[in-house]
Amino acid sequence: MTNELYAVVGNPISHSKSPRIHSLFACQTGELVEYTAIQAPIDEFSGTVRHFFERGGKGLNVTVPFKEQAWTLADHRTTRAEKAGAANTLYLDQENELVADNTDGVGIVRDLQNNHGVALKGLKVLVLGAGGAARGVIGPILAEQPAALTIANRTVAKAEALVRLFAKDAGATVLSASGFEAPDQPFDLIINGTSASLQGDLPPVSANVIGPATVVYDMMYSLQTTTFNQWALDNGARRVHDGLGMLVEQAAESFFVWRGVRPETAPVIEELRTD
Ligand code: NDP
């Protein structure tokens, strides 16, 4: 039996941990999966995807900067991808048509709930950022029925647009938008979905959003404590987590979408931490 071919597409891509994560999943489950990394030229995403599937490829993950293009390119989208406005998972259906899915949102919710014991129901949640990553997590967070969800962003209009987009999914959750400076009360959970940390910057949010019970989650991950998480600890947060678990959980969900087999994530997260 031969391995079936999967890959992650991005630009740049050499830093990607996805090949390592998926090869650990394949070893663990015995699935015949070969997973590589493909750097697509910036203006050649659709050609790269077409070529991959023409060669018999079974599934693709998509990362920066192509997630929106993957969403546009697909013939069909899952409900969660439709709402996220971006796709990180592609495959062909039985009619050979391209399907786009998004597993990032479910990834963060599983990491929070299963790996860190943070049940979202009834919590007061603050999401910082209104870009692709933030948009992808809003729907899955709302599905867990937090008491309140505030989306704060530098460009307030983008946070307001997300509130309009998700208003119907909010149910009993109080959903609101603001700039970074406005929130002035402690939240139970703060999720940093801005890319400020990538430059070592902090979103200019008041330290009053952190109380002694606050859990902080930075979607970014690094070997050292991220800039945002260090700021949160310095201001008295109870616990901080980075986005490595989210990365592994979204990968596990993609693996499940493609193979129908759900790998165990805890040993893989552990392994990556010690790499
Ligand atoms: P986008 O470019 O789509 O959005 C960036 C967001 O950050 C916007 O809200 C933007 O505000 C804000 N922002 C950028 N720079 C600053 C700054 N200096 N100060 C304050 N706000 C800033 O990026 P993504 O949403 O795709 O990614 C965001 C982060 O999430 C990245 O760090 C990425 O690595 C991480 N991520 C992690 C994943 C994981 O699996 N762990 C998965 C996906 C993403 P404005 O709207 O005003 O421009």
PDB file of C-alpha atoms and ligand atoms in Angstrom:
ATOM      1  CA  MET A   1       0.000   0.000   0.000  1.00  0.00           C
ATOM      2  CA  THR A   2       1.286   3.476  -0.839  1.00  0.00           C
ATOM      3  CA  ASN A   3       1.082   6.607   1.235  1.00  0.00           C
ATOM      4  CA  GLU A   4      -1.546   9.195   0.325  1.00  0.00           C
ATOM      5  CA  LEU A   5      -0.304  12.707  -0.227  1.00  0.00           C
ATOM      6  CA  TYR A   6      -1.146  15.771   1.870  1.00  0.00           C
ATOM      7  CA  ALA A   7       0.594  19.147   2.249  1.00  0.00           C
ATOM      8  CA  VAL A   8       0.484  22.624   3.717  1.00  0.00           C
ATOM      9  CA  VAL A   9       0.676  25.556   1.279  1.00  0.00           C
ATOM     10  CA  GLY A  10       1.884  29.002   2.304  1.00  0.00           C
ATOM     11  CA  ASN A  11       4.495  31.673   1.600  1.00  0.00           C
ATOM     12  CA  PRO A  12       6.869  31.542   3.412  1.00  0.00           C
ATOM     13  CA  ILE A  13       6.482  27.934   4.582  1.00  0.00           C
ATOM     14  CA  SER A  14       9.846  26.648   5.818  1.00  0.00           C
ATOM     15  CA  HIS A  15       8.950  27.510   9.446  1.00  0.00           C
ATOM     16  CA  SER A  16       5.729  25.434   9.356  1.00  0.00           C
ATOM     17  CA  LYS A  17       5.280  22.796  12.053  1.00  0.00           C
ATOM     18  CA  SER A  18       2.434  21.116  10.150  1.00  0.00           C
ATOM     19  CA  PRO A  19       4.570  18.422   8.411  1.00  0.00           C
ATOM     20  CA  ARG A  20       5.980  17.381  11.790  1.00  0.00           C
ATOM     21  CA  ILE A  21       2.525  17.374  13.443  1.00  0.00           C
ATOM     22  CA  HIS A  22       0.926  15.303  10.679  1.00  0.00           C
ATOM     23  CA  SER A  23       3.779  12.807  10.544  1.00  0.00           C
ATOM     24  CA  LEU A  24       3.381  12.306  14.312  1.00  0.00           C
ATOM     25  CA  PHE A  25      -0.374  11.779  13.758  1.00  0.00           C
ATOM     26  CA  ALA A  26       0.362   9.263  10.968  1.00  0.00           C
ATOM     27  CA  CYS A  27       2.800   7.298  13.182  1.00  0.00           C
ATOM     28  CA  GLN A  28       0.367   7.299  16.064  1.00  0.00           C
ATOM     29  CA  THR A  29      -2.699   6.176  14.060  1.00  0.00           C
ATOM     30  CA  GLY A  30      -0.975   3.968  11.456  1.00  0.00           C
ATOM     31  CA  GLU A  31      -2.645   5.969   8.666  1.00  0.00           C
ATOM     32  CA  LEU A  32      -0.718   5.905   5.361  1.00  0.00           C
ATOM     33  CA  VAL A  33      -0.119   9.632   5.129  1.00  0.00           C
ATOM     34  CA  GLU A  34       2.770  11.522   3.569  1.00  0.00           C
ATOM     35  CA  TYR A  35       2.632  15.234   4.402  1.00  0.00           C
ATOM     36  CA  THR A  36       4.935  17.870   2.897  1.00  0.00           C
ATOM     37  CA  ALA A  37       5.229  21.675   2.771  1.00  0.00           C
ATOM     38  CA  ILE A  38       4.739  23.605  -0.469  1.00  0.00           C
ATOM     39  CA  GLN A  39       5.760  27.223  -0.955  1.00  0.00           C
ATOM     40  CA  ALA A  40       3.379  28.688  -3.556  1.00  0.00           C
ATOM     41  CA  PRO A  41       4.510  31.795  -5.456  1.00  0.00           C
ATOM     42  CA  ILE A  42       2.455  34.751  -4.158  1.00  0.00           C
ATOM     43  CA  ASP A  43       0.524  35.066  -7.451  1.00  0.00           C
ATOM     44  CA  GLU A  44       0.255  31.318  -8.131  1.00  0.00           C
ATOM     45  CA  PHE A  45      -1.876  29.917  -5.317  1.00  0.00           C
ATOM     46  CA  SER A  46      -4.688  28.544  -7.487  1.00  0.00           C
ATOM     47  CA  GLY A  47      -2.256  26.940  -9.973  1.00  0.00           C
ATOM     48  CA  THR A  48      -0.382  25.321  -7.075  1.00  0.00           C
ATOM     49  CA  VAL A  49      -3.599  23.864  -5.648  1.00  0.00           C
ATOM     50  CA  ARG A  50      -4.753  22.586  -9.054  1.00  0.00           C
ATOM     51  CA  HIS A  51      -1.398  20.963  -9.743  1.00  0.00           C
ATOM     52  CA  PHE A  52      -1.364  19.275  -6.308  1.00  0.00           C
ATOM     53  CA  PHE A  53      -4.769  17.644  -6.791  1.00  0.00           C
ATOM     54  CA  GLU A  54      -4.019  16.725 -10.433  1.00  0.00           C
ATOM     55  CA  ARG A  55      -1.007  14.789  -9.141  1.00  0.00           C
ATOM     56  CA  GLY A  56      -3.363  12.775  -6.923  1.00  0.00           C
ATOM     57  CA  GLY A  57      -2.975  14.799  -3.702  1.00  0.00           C
ATOM     58  CA  LYS A  58      -5.719  14.097  -1.156  1.00  0.00           C
ATOM     59  CA  GLY A  59      -5.820  17.173   1.055  1.00  0.00           C
ATOM     60  CA  LEU A  60      -4.206  20.554   1.695  1.00  0.00           C
ATOM     61  CA  ASN A  61      -3.787  22.806   4.660  1.00  0.00           C
ATOM     62  CA  VAL A  62      -3.535  26.483   3.760  1.00  0.00           C
ATOM     63  CA  THR A  63      -1.716  29.136   5.729  1.00  0.00           C
ATOM     64  CA  VAL A  64      -0.651  32.790   5.491  1.00  0.00           C
ATOM     65  CA  PRO A  65      -1.293  34.577   3.133  1.00  0.00           C
ATOM     66  CA  PHE A  66      -3.625  32.280   1.182  1.00  0.00           C
ATOM     67  CA  LYS A  67      -6.526  31.457   3.531  1.00  0.00           C
ATOM     68  CA  GLU A  68      -8.949  33.921   1.921  1.00  0.00           C
ATOM     69  CA  GLN A  69      -7.940  32.805  -1.581  1.00  0.00           C
ATOM     70  CA  ALA A  70      -8.570  29.178  -0.594  1.00  0.00           C
ATOM     71  CA  TRP A  71     -12.064  30.177   0.529  1.00  0.00           C
ATOM     72  CA  THR A  72     -12.750  31.965  -2.778  1.00  0.00           C
ATOM     73  CA  LEU A  73     -11.300  29.196  -4.921  1.00  0.00           C
ATOM     74  CA  ALA A  74     -13.454  26.378  -3.518  1.00  0.00           C
ATOM     75  CA  ASP A  75     -16.568  25.053  -5.273  1.00  0.00           C
ATOM     76  CA  HIS A  76     -18.207  24.349  -1.885  1.00  0.00           C
ATOM     77  CA  ARG A  77     -17.639  25.499   1.693  1.00  0.00           C
ATOM     78  CA  THR A  78     -18.558  23.897   4.992  1.00  0.00           C
ATOM     79  CA  THR A  79     -20.823  25.992   7.213  1.00  0.00           C
ATOM     80  CA  ARG A  80     -17.969  26.852   9.564  1.00  0.00           C
ATOM     81  CA  ALA A  81     -15.721  27.900   6.644  1.00  0.00           C
ATOM     82  CA  GLU A  82     -18.508  29.975   5.110  1.00  0.00           C
ATOM     83  CA  LYS A  83     -18.832  32.034   8.294  1.00  0.00           C
ATOM     84  CA  ALA A  84     -15.084  32.256   8.926  1.00  0.00           C
ATOM     85  CA  GLY A  85     -14.471  33.881   5.522  1.00  0.00           C
ATOM     86  CA  ALA A  86     -11.230  31.930   5.218  1.00  0.00           C
ATOM     87  CA  ALA A  87     -10.220  28.304   4.752  1.00  0.00           C
ATOM     88  CA  ASN A  88      -7.291  26.328   6.166  1.00  0.00           C
ATOM     89  CA  THR A  89      -8.350  22.902   4.850  1.00  0.00           C
ATOM     90  CA  LEU A  90      -9.064  21.770   1.266  1.00  0.00           C
ATOM     91  CA  TYR A  91     -10.055  18.428  -0.246  1.00  0.00           C
ATOM     92  CA  LEU A  92     -11.940  17.012  -3.233  1.00  0.00           C
ATOM     93  CA  ASP A  93     -15.426  15.575  -2.764  1.00  0.00           C
ATOM     94  CA  GLN A  94     -16.804  12.523  -4.599  1.00  0.00           C
ATOM     95  CA  GLU A  95     -17.631  14.655  -7.644  1.00  0.00           C
ATOM     96  CA  ASN A  96     -14.015  15.868  -7.707  1.00  0.00           C
ATOM     97  CA  GLU A  97     -15.104  19.342  -6.634  1.00  0.00           C
ATOM     98  CA  LEU A  98     -12.980  21.412  -4.273  1.00  0.00           C
ATOM     99  CA  VAL A  99     -14.323  21.755  -0.715  1.00  0.00           C
ATOM    100  CA  ALA A 100     -13.050  24.382   1.756  1.00  0.00           C
ATOM    101  CA  ASP A 101     -13.226  23.900   5.512  1.00  0.00           C
ATOM    102  CA  ASN A 102     -11.931  25.893   8.475  1.00  0.00           C
ATOM    103  CA  THR A 103     -10.665  24.050  11.554  1.00  0.00           C
ATOM    104  CA  ASP A 104      -8.936  26.976  13.340  1.00  0.00           C
ATOM    105  CA  GLY A 105     -11.977  27.920  15.457  1.00  0.00           C
ATOM    106  CA  VAL A 106     -12.678  24.429  16.644  1.00  0.00           C
ATOM    107  CA  GLY A 107      -8.938  24.151  17.345  1.00  0.00           C
ATOM    108  CA  ILE A 108      -8.866  26.966  19.886  1.00  0.00           C
ATOM    109  CA  VAL A 109     -12.088  25.856  21.568  1.00  0.00           C
ATOM    110  CA  ARG A 110     -10.763  22.274  21.985  1.00  0.00           C
ATOM    111  CA  ASP A 111      -7.417  23.540  23.274  1.00  0.00           C
ATOM    112  CA  LEU A 112      -9.119  25.754  25.834  1.00  0.00           C
ATOM    113  CA  GLN A 113     -11.741  23.248  26.938  1.00  0.00           C
ATOM    114  CA  ASN A 114      -9.968  19.871  26.674  1.00  0.00           C
ATOM    115  CA  ASN A 115      -6.319  20.780  27.276  1.00  0.00           C
ATOM    116  CA  HIS A 116      -6.623  23.743  29.650  1.00  0.00           C
ATOM    117  CA  GLY A 117      -9.925  23.026  31.410  1.00  0.00           C
ATOM    118  CA  VAL A 118     -11.489  26.380  30.448  1.00  0.00           C
ATOM    119  CA  ALA A 119     -15.233  25.787  29.892  1.00  0.00           C
ATOM    120  CA  LEU A 120     -16.484  28.773  27.896  1.00  0.00           C
ATOM    121  CA  LYS A 121     -20.134  28.603  28.904  1.00  0.00           C
ATOM    122  CA  GLY A 122     -21.100  31.614  30.992  1.00  0.00           C
ATOM    123  CA  LEU A 123     -17.684  33.337  30.737  1.00  0.00           C
ATOM    124  CA  LYS A 124     -17.016  36.983  29.953  1.00  0.00           C
ATOM    125  CA  VAL A 125     -14.662  36.815  26.964  1.00  0.00           C
ATOM    126  CA  LEU A 126     -12.551  39.522  25.285  1.00  0.00           C
ATOM    127  CA  VAL A 127     -11.151  38.850  21.802  1.00  0.00           C
ATOM    128  CA  LEU A 128      -8.435  41.277  20.673  1.00  0.00           C
ATOM    129  CA  GLY A 129      -8.202  41.588  16.887  1.00  0.00           C
ATOM    130  CA  ALA A 130     -10.666  41.357  14.026  1.00  0.00           C
ATOM    131  CA  GLY A 131      -8.499  39.821  11.292  1.00  0.00           C
ATOM    132  CA  GLY A 132      -8.748  36.348   9.776  1.00  0.00           C
ATOM    133  CA  ALA A 133      -7.795  34.463  12.937  1.00  0.00           C
ATOM    134  CA  ALA A 134     -10.263  36.360  15.135  1.00  0.00           C
ATOM    135  CA  ARG A 135     -13.076  35.957  12.615  1.00  0.00           C
ATOM    136  CA  GLY A 136     -12.448  32.201  12.463  1.00  0.00           C
ATOM    137  CA  VAL A 137     -12.838  31.719  16.216  1.00  0.00           C
ATOM    138  CA  ILE A 138     -15.927  33.869  16.880  1.00  0.00           C
ATOM    139  CA  GLY A 139     -18.507  31.306  15.639  1.00  0.00           C
ATOM    140  CA  PRO A 140     -17.080  28.303  17.559  1.00  0.00           C
ATOM    141  CA  ILE A 141     -16.731  30.445  20.733  1.00  0.00           C
ATOM    142  CA  LEU A 142     -20.340  31.675  20.485  1.00  0.00           C
ATOM    143  CA  ALA A 143     -21.493  28.061  20.067  1.00  0.00           C
ATOM    144  CA  GLU A 144     -20.239  27.433  23.636  1.00  0.00           C
ATOM    145  CA  GLN A 145     -22.567  30.170  24.985  1.00  0.00           C
ATOM    146  CA  PRO A 146     -20.282  32.564  26.860  1.00  0.00           C
ATOM    147  CA  ALA A 147     -22.159  35.229  28.852  1.00  0.00           C
ATOM    148  CA  ALA A 148     -20.500  38.052  26.907  1.00  0.00           C
ATOM    149  CA  LEU A 149     -18.092  38.393  24.007  1.00  0.00           C
ATOM    150  CA  THR A 150     -16.408  41.722  23.277  1.00  0.00           C
ATOM    151  CA  ILE A 151     -14.370  42.071  20.084  1.00  0.00           C
ATOM    152  CA  ALA A 152     -11.819  44.898  20.375  1.00  0.00           C
ATOM    153  CA  ASN A 153      -9.712  46.038  17.448  1.00  0.00           C
ATOM    154  CA  ARG A 154      -7.438  48.882  16.328  1.00  0.00           C
ATOM    155  CA  THR A 155      -9.761  49.480  13.353  1.00  0.00           C
ATOM    156  CA  VAL A 156     -13.074  49.553  15.251  1.00  0.00           C
ATOM    157  CA  ALA A 157     -15.156  49.300  12.055  1.00  0.00           C
ATOM    158  CA  LYS A 158     -13.757  45.786  11.468  1.00  0.00           C
ATOM    159  CA  ALA A 159     -14.831  44.675  14.956  1.00  0.00           C
ATOM    160  CA  GLU A 160     -18.271  46.208  14.350  1.00  0.00           C
ATOM    161  CA  ALA A 161     -18.565  44.346  11.046  1.00  0.00           C
ATOM    162  CA  LEU A 162     -17.854  41.054  12.867  1.00  0.00           C
ATOM    163  CA  VAL A 163     -20.543  41.837  15.443  1.00  0.00           C
ATOM    164  CA  ARG A 164     -23.065  42.389  12.619  1.00  0.00           C
ATOM    165  CA  LEU A 165     -21.952  39.193  10.888  1.00  0.00           C
ATOM    166  CA  PHE A 166     -22.309  37.037  14.014  1.00  0.00           C
ATOM    167  CA  ALA A 167     -25.314  38.792  15.612  1.00  0.00           C
ATOM    168  CA  LYS A 168     -27.662  35.940  14.646  1.00  0.00           C
ATOM    169  CA  ASP A 169     -25.342  33.318  16.190  1.00  0.00           C
ATOM    170  CA  ALA A 170     -25.010  35.134  19.517  1.00  0.00           C
ATOM    171  CA  GLY A 171     -28.093  33.661  21.216  1.00  0.00           C
ATOM    172  CA  ALA A 172     -28.053  34.849  24.829  1.00  0.00           C
ATOM    173  CA  THR A 173     -24.424  36.032  24.578  1.00  0.00           C
ATOM    174  CA  VAL A 174     -24.005  39.807  24.791  1.00  0.00           C
ATOM    175  CA  LEU A 175     -21.894  40.518  21.702  1.00  0.00           C
ATOM    176  CA  SER A 176     -20.187  43.905  21.346  1.00  0.00           C
ATOM    177  CA  ALA A 177     -17.403  45.755  19.514  1.00  0.00           C
ATOM    178  CA  SER A 178     -14.934  48.412  20.672  1.00  0.00           C
ATOM    179  CA  GLY A 179     -11.482  49.902  20.248  1.00  0.00           C
ATOM    180  CA  PHE A 180      -8.611  48.594  22.399  1.00  0.00           C
ATOM    181  CA  GLU A 181      -8.877  51.400  24.954  1.00  0.00           C
ATOM    182  CA  ALA A 182     -12.561  50.986  25.863  1.00  0.00           C
ATOM    183  CA  PRO A 183     -12.758  47.711  27.863  1.00  0.00           C
ATOM    184  CA  ASP A 184     -12.013  48.670  31.477  1.00  0.00           C
ATOM    185  CA  GLN A 185     -13.318  45.751  33.569  1.00  0.00           C
ATOM    186  CA  PRO A 186     -11.790  42.322  34.232  1.00  0.00           C
ATOM    187  CA  PHE A 187     -12.691  39.502  31.823  1.00  0.00           C
ATOM    188  CA  ASP A 188     -12.659  35.766  32.598  1.00  0.00           C
ATOM    189  CA  LEU A 189     -10.851  34.979  29.355  1.00  0.00           C
ATOM    190  CA  ILE A 190      -8.814  37.210  27.034  1.00  0.00           C
ATOM    191  CA  ILE A 191      -7.762  35.905  23.613  1.00  0.00           C
ATOM    192  CA  ASN A 192      -5.096  37.817  21.706  1.00  0.00           C
ATOM    193  CA  GLY A 193      -5.829  37.349  18.006  1.00  0.00           C
ATOM    194  CA  THR A 194      -3.831  40.360  16.806  1.00  0.00           C
ATOM    195  CA  SER A 195      -0.585  39.952  14.934  1.00  0.00           C
ATOM    196  CA  ALA A 196       1.037  42.623  17.157  1.00  0.00           C
ATOM    197  CA  SER A 197       3.073  39.973  19.011  1.00  0.00           C
ATOM    198  CA  LEU A 198       4.805  39.013  15.766  1.00  0.00           C
ATOM    199  CA  GLN A 199       6.650  42.359  15.963  1.00  0.00           C
ATOM    200  CA  GLY A 200       6.947  42.148  19.752  1.00  0.00           C
ATOM    201  CA  ASP A 201       4.259  44.887  20.086  1.00  0.00           C
ATOM    202  CA  LEU A 202       1.332  44.978  22.483  1.00  0.00           C
ATOM    203  CA  PRO A 203      -2.220  45.981  21.580  1.00  0.00           C
ATOM    204  CA  PRO A 204      -2.820  49.121  23.733  1.00  0.00           C
ATOM    205  CA  VAL A 205      -5.389  47.565  26.037  1.00  0.00           C
ATOM    206  CA  SER A 206      -5.875  48.667  29.659  1.00  0.00           C
ATOM    207  CA  ALA A 207      -4.422  46.402  32.368  1.00  0.00           C
ATOM    208  CA  ASN A 208      -7.835  46.701  34.065  1.00  0.00           C
ATOM    209  CA  VAL A 209      -9.102  43.917  31.779  1.00  0.00           C
ATOM    210  CA  ILE A 210      -7.001  41.523  33.869  1.00  0.00           C
ATOM    211  CA  GLY A 211      -8.199  40.388  37.272  1.00  0.00           C
ATOM    212  CA  PRO A 212      -6.871  37.670  39.593  1.00  0.00           C
ATOM    213  CA  ALA A 213      -9.083  35.014  37.915  1.00  0.00           C
ATOM    214  CA  THR A 214      -8.336  35.998  34.295  1.00  0.00           C
ATOM    215  CA  VAL A 215      -7.054  33.342  31.883  1.00  0.00           C
ATOM    216  CA  VAL A 216      -5.130  34.724  28.892  1.00  0.00           C
ATOM    217  CA  TYR A 217      -4.632  32.964  25.567  1.00  0.00           C
ATOM    218  CA  ASP A 218      -2.242  34.295  22.911  1.00  0.00           C
ATOM    219  CA  MET A 219      -2.892  32.696  19.510  1.00  0.00           C
ATOM    220  CA  MET A 220       0.768  33.205  18.729  1.00  0.00           C
ATOM    221  CA  TYR A 221       3.219  30.621  20.055  1.00  0.00           C
ATOM    222  CA  SER A 222       6.928  30.617  20.760  1.00  0.00           C
ATOM    223  CA  LEU A 223       9.462  28.787  22.890  1.00  0.00           C
ATOM    224  CA  GLN A 224       9.608  31.723  25.290  1.00  0.00           C
ATOM    225  CA  THR A 225       6.551  33.352  26.883  1.00  0.00           C
ATOM    226  CA  THR A 226       5.018  35.626  24.218  1.00  0.00           C
ATOM    227  CA  THR A 227       5.131  39.409  24.663  1.00  0.00           C
ATOM    228  CA  PHE A 228       1.386  39.532  25.301  1.00  0.00           C
ATOM    229  CA  ASN A 229       1.409  36.688  27.802  1.00  0.00           C
ATOM    230  CA  GLN A 230       4.345  38.242  29.677  1.00  0.00           C
ATOM    231  CA  TRP A 231       2.402  41.520  29.910  1.00  0.00           C
ATOM    232  CA  ALA A 232      -0.626  39.589  31.213  1.00  0.00           C
ATOM    233  CA  LEU A 233       1.466  37.795  33.859  1.00  0.00           C
ATOM    234  CA  ASP A 234       3.088  41.091  34.917  1.00  0.00           C
ATOM    235  CA  ASN A 235      -0.428  42.457  35.433  1.00  0.00           C
ATOM    236  CA  GLY A 236      -1.673  39.586  37.577  1.00  0.00           C
ATOM    237  CA  ALA A 237      -3.328  37.095  35.167  1.00  0.00           C
ATOM    238  CA  ARG A 238      -4.061  33.734  36.785  1.00  0.00           C
ATOM    239  CA  ARG A 239      -2.828  31.642  33.854  1.00  0.00           C
ATOM    240  CA  VAL A 240      -1.509  32.216  30.330  1.00  0.00           C
ATOM    241  CA  HIS A 241      -1.439  29.854  27.352  1.00  0.00           C
ATOM    242  CA  ASP A 242       0.027  30.224  23.880  1.00  0.00           C
ATOM    243  CA  GLY A 243      -1.391  29.023  20.548  1.00  0.00           C
ATOM    244  CA  LEU A 244       0.641  25.822  20.124  1.00  0.00           C
ATOM    245  CA  GLY A 245      -2.265  23.693  21.325  1.00  0.00           C
ATOM    246  CA  MET A 246      -4.592  25.481  18.898  1.00  0.00           C
ATOM    247  CA  LEU A 247      -2.176  24.672  16.078  1.00  0.00           C
ATOM    248  CA  VAL A 248      -2.130  20.976  16.973  1.00  0.00           C
ATOM    249  CA  GLU A 249      -5.907  20.830  17.532  1.00  0.00           C
ATOM    250  CA  GLN A 250      -6.709  22.458  14.166  1.00  0.00           C
ATOM    251  CA  ALA A 251      -4.326  19.961  12.547  1.00  0.00           C
ATOM    252  CA  ALA A 252      -6.071  17.065  14.306  1.00  0.00           C
ATOM    253  CA  GLU A 253      -9.447  18.283  13.071  1.00  0.00           C
ATOM    254  CA  SER A 254      -8.106  18.511   9.480  1.00  0.00           C
ATOM    255  CA  PHE A 255      -6.690  14.977   9.826  1.00  0.00           C
ATOM    256  CA  PHE A 256     -10.122  13.819  10.990  1.00  0.00           C
ATOM    257  CA  VAL A 257     -11.857  15.601   8.067  1.00  0.00           C
ATOM    258  CA  TRP A 258      -9.530  13.871   5.576  1.00  0.00           C
ATOM    259  CA  ARG A 259      -9.069  10.432   7.161  1.00  0.00           C
ATOM    260  CA  GLY A 260     -12.075   9.926   9.471  1.00  0.00           C
ATOM    261  CA  VAL A 261      -9.623   9.119  12.287  1.00  0.00           C
ATOM    262  CA  ARG A 262      -9.069  11.412  15.268  1.00  0.00           C
ATOM    263  CA  PRO A 263      -5.470  11.456  16.537  1.00  0.00           C
ATOM    264  CA  GLU A 264      -4.592  12.065  20.170  1.00  0.00           C
ATOM    265  CA  THR A 265      -3.256  15.584  20.527  1.00  0.00           C
ATOM    266  CA  ALA A 266      -1.726  15.662  24.031  1.00  0.00           C
ATOM    267  CA  PRO A 267       1.401  13.580  23.188  1.00  0.00           C
ATOM    268  CA  VAL A 268       1.970  15.644  20.036  1.00  0.00           C
ATOM    269  CA  ILE A 269       1.726  18.960  21.900  1.00  0.00           C
ATOM    270  CA  GLU A 270       4.146  17.543  24.474  1.00  0.00           C
ATOM    271  CA  GLU A 271       6.574  16.420  21.762  1.00  0.00           C
ATOM    272  CA  LEU A 272       6.545  19.837  20.025  1.00  0.00           C
ATOM    273  CA  ARG A 273       7.221  21.652  23.294  1.00  0.00           C
ATOM    274  CA  THR A 274      10.386  19.649  23.761  1.00  0.00           C
ATOM    275  CA  ASP A 275      11.599  19.856  20.118  1.00  0.00           C
TER     276      ASP A 275
HETATM  277  P1  NDP B   1      -4.578  39.414  10.094  1.00  0.00           P
HETATM  278  O1  NDP B   1      -3.515  40.141   9.365  1.00  0.00           O
HETATM  279  O2  NDP B   1      -5.776  38.914   9.361  1.00  0.00           O
HETATM  280  O3  NDP B   1      -5.140  40.360  11.283  1.00  0.00           O
HETATM  281  C1  NDP B   1      -4.253  41.010  12.131  1.00  0.00           C
HETATM  282  C2  NDP B   1      -5.010  41.652  13.306  1.00  0.00           C
HETATM  283  O4  NDP B   1      -4.047  42.204  14.196  1.00  0.00           O
HETATM  284  C3  NDP B   1      -5.933  42.781  12.910  1.00  0.00           C
HETATM  285  O5  NDP B   1      -7.012  42.804  13.812  1.00  0.00           O
HETATM  286  C4  NDP B   1      -5.025  44.015  13.083  1.00  0.00           C
HETATM  287  O6  NDP B   1      -5.738  45.211  13.343  1.00  0.00           O
HETATM  288  C5  NDP B   1      -4.260  43.613  14.322  1.00  0.00           C
HETATM  289  N1  NDP B   1      -2.943  44.242  14.437  1.00  0.00           N
HETATM  290  C6  NDP B   1      -1.879  44.099  13.595  1.00  0.00           C
HETATM  291  N2  NDP B   1      -0.802  44.777  14.057  1.00  0.00           N
HETATM  292  C7  NDP B   1      -1.197  45.376  15.220  1.00  0.00           C
HETATM  293  C8  NDP B   1      -0.552  46.211  16.162  1.00  0.00           C
HETATM  294  N3  NDP B   1       0.744  46.581  16.016  1.00  0.00           N
HETATM  295  N4  NDP B   1      -1.250  46.650  17.232  1.00  0.00           N
HETATM  296  C9  NDP B   1      -2.531  46.258  17.402  1.00  0.00           C
HETATM  297  N5  NDP B   1      -3.226  45.473  16.537  1.00  0.00           N
HETATM  298  C10 NDP B   1      -2.551  45.031  15.461  1.00  0.00           C
HETATM  299  O7  NDP B   1      -3.812  38.222  10.867  1.00  0.00           O
HETATM  300  P2  NDP B   1      -4.429  36.851  11.371  1.00  0.00           P
HETATM  301  O8  NDP B   1      -5.754  37.158  11.961  1.00  0.00           O
HETATM  302  O9  NDP B   1      -4.331  35.835  10.301  1.00  0.00           O
HETATM  303  O10 NDP B   1      -3.386  36.384  12.509  1.00  0.00           O
HETATM  304  C11 NDP B   1      -3.361  36.986  13.812  1.00  0.00           C
HETATM  305  C12 NDP B   1      -2.468  36.176  14.763  1.00  0.00           C
HETATM  306  O11 NDP B   1      -3.011  34.890  15.025  1.00  0.00           O
HETATM  307  C13 NDP B   1      -1.045  35.922  14.243  1.00  0.00           C
HETATM  308  O12 NDP B   1      -0.153  36.140  15.328  1.00  0.00           O
HETATM  309  C14 NDP B   1      -1.057  34.457  13.852  1.00  0.00           C
HETATM  310  O13 NDP B   1       0.234  33.893  13.974  1.00  0.00           O
HETATM  311  C15 NDP B   1      -2.030  33.883  14.875  1.00  0.00           C
HETATM  312  N6  NDP B   1      -2.662  32.624  14.437  1.00  0.00           N
HETATM  313  C16 NDP B   1      -2.442  31.488  15.173  1.00  0.00           C
HETATM  314  C17 NDP B   1      -3.024  30.278  14.805  1.00  0.00           C
HETATM  315  C18 NDP B   1      -2.736  29.043  15.626  1.00  0.00           C
HETATM  316  O14 NDP B   1      -3.061  27.927  15.179  1.00  0.00           O
HETATM  317  N7  NDP B   1      -2.193  29.161  16.798  1.00  0.00           N
HETATM  318  C19 NDP B   1      -3.913  30.164  13.628  1.00  0.00           C
HETATM  319  C20 NDP B   1      -4.105  31.435  12.932  1.00  0.00           C
HETATM  320  C21 NDP B   1      -3.477  32.601  13.330  1.00  0.00           C
HETATM  321  P3  NDP B   1      -6.377  46.108  12.134  1.00  0.00           P
HETATM  322  O15 NDP B   1      -7.652  45.398  11.767  1.00  0.00           O
HETATM  323  O16 NDP B   1      -6.608  47.433  12.750  1.00  0.00           O
HETATM  324  O17 NDP B   1      -5.367  46.102  11.037  1.00  0.00           O
END
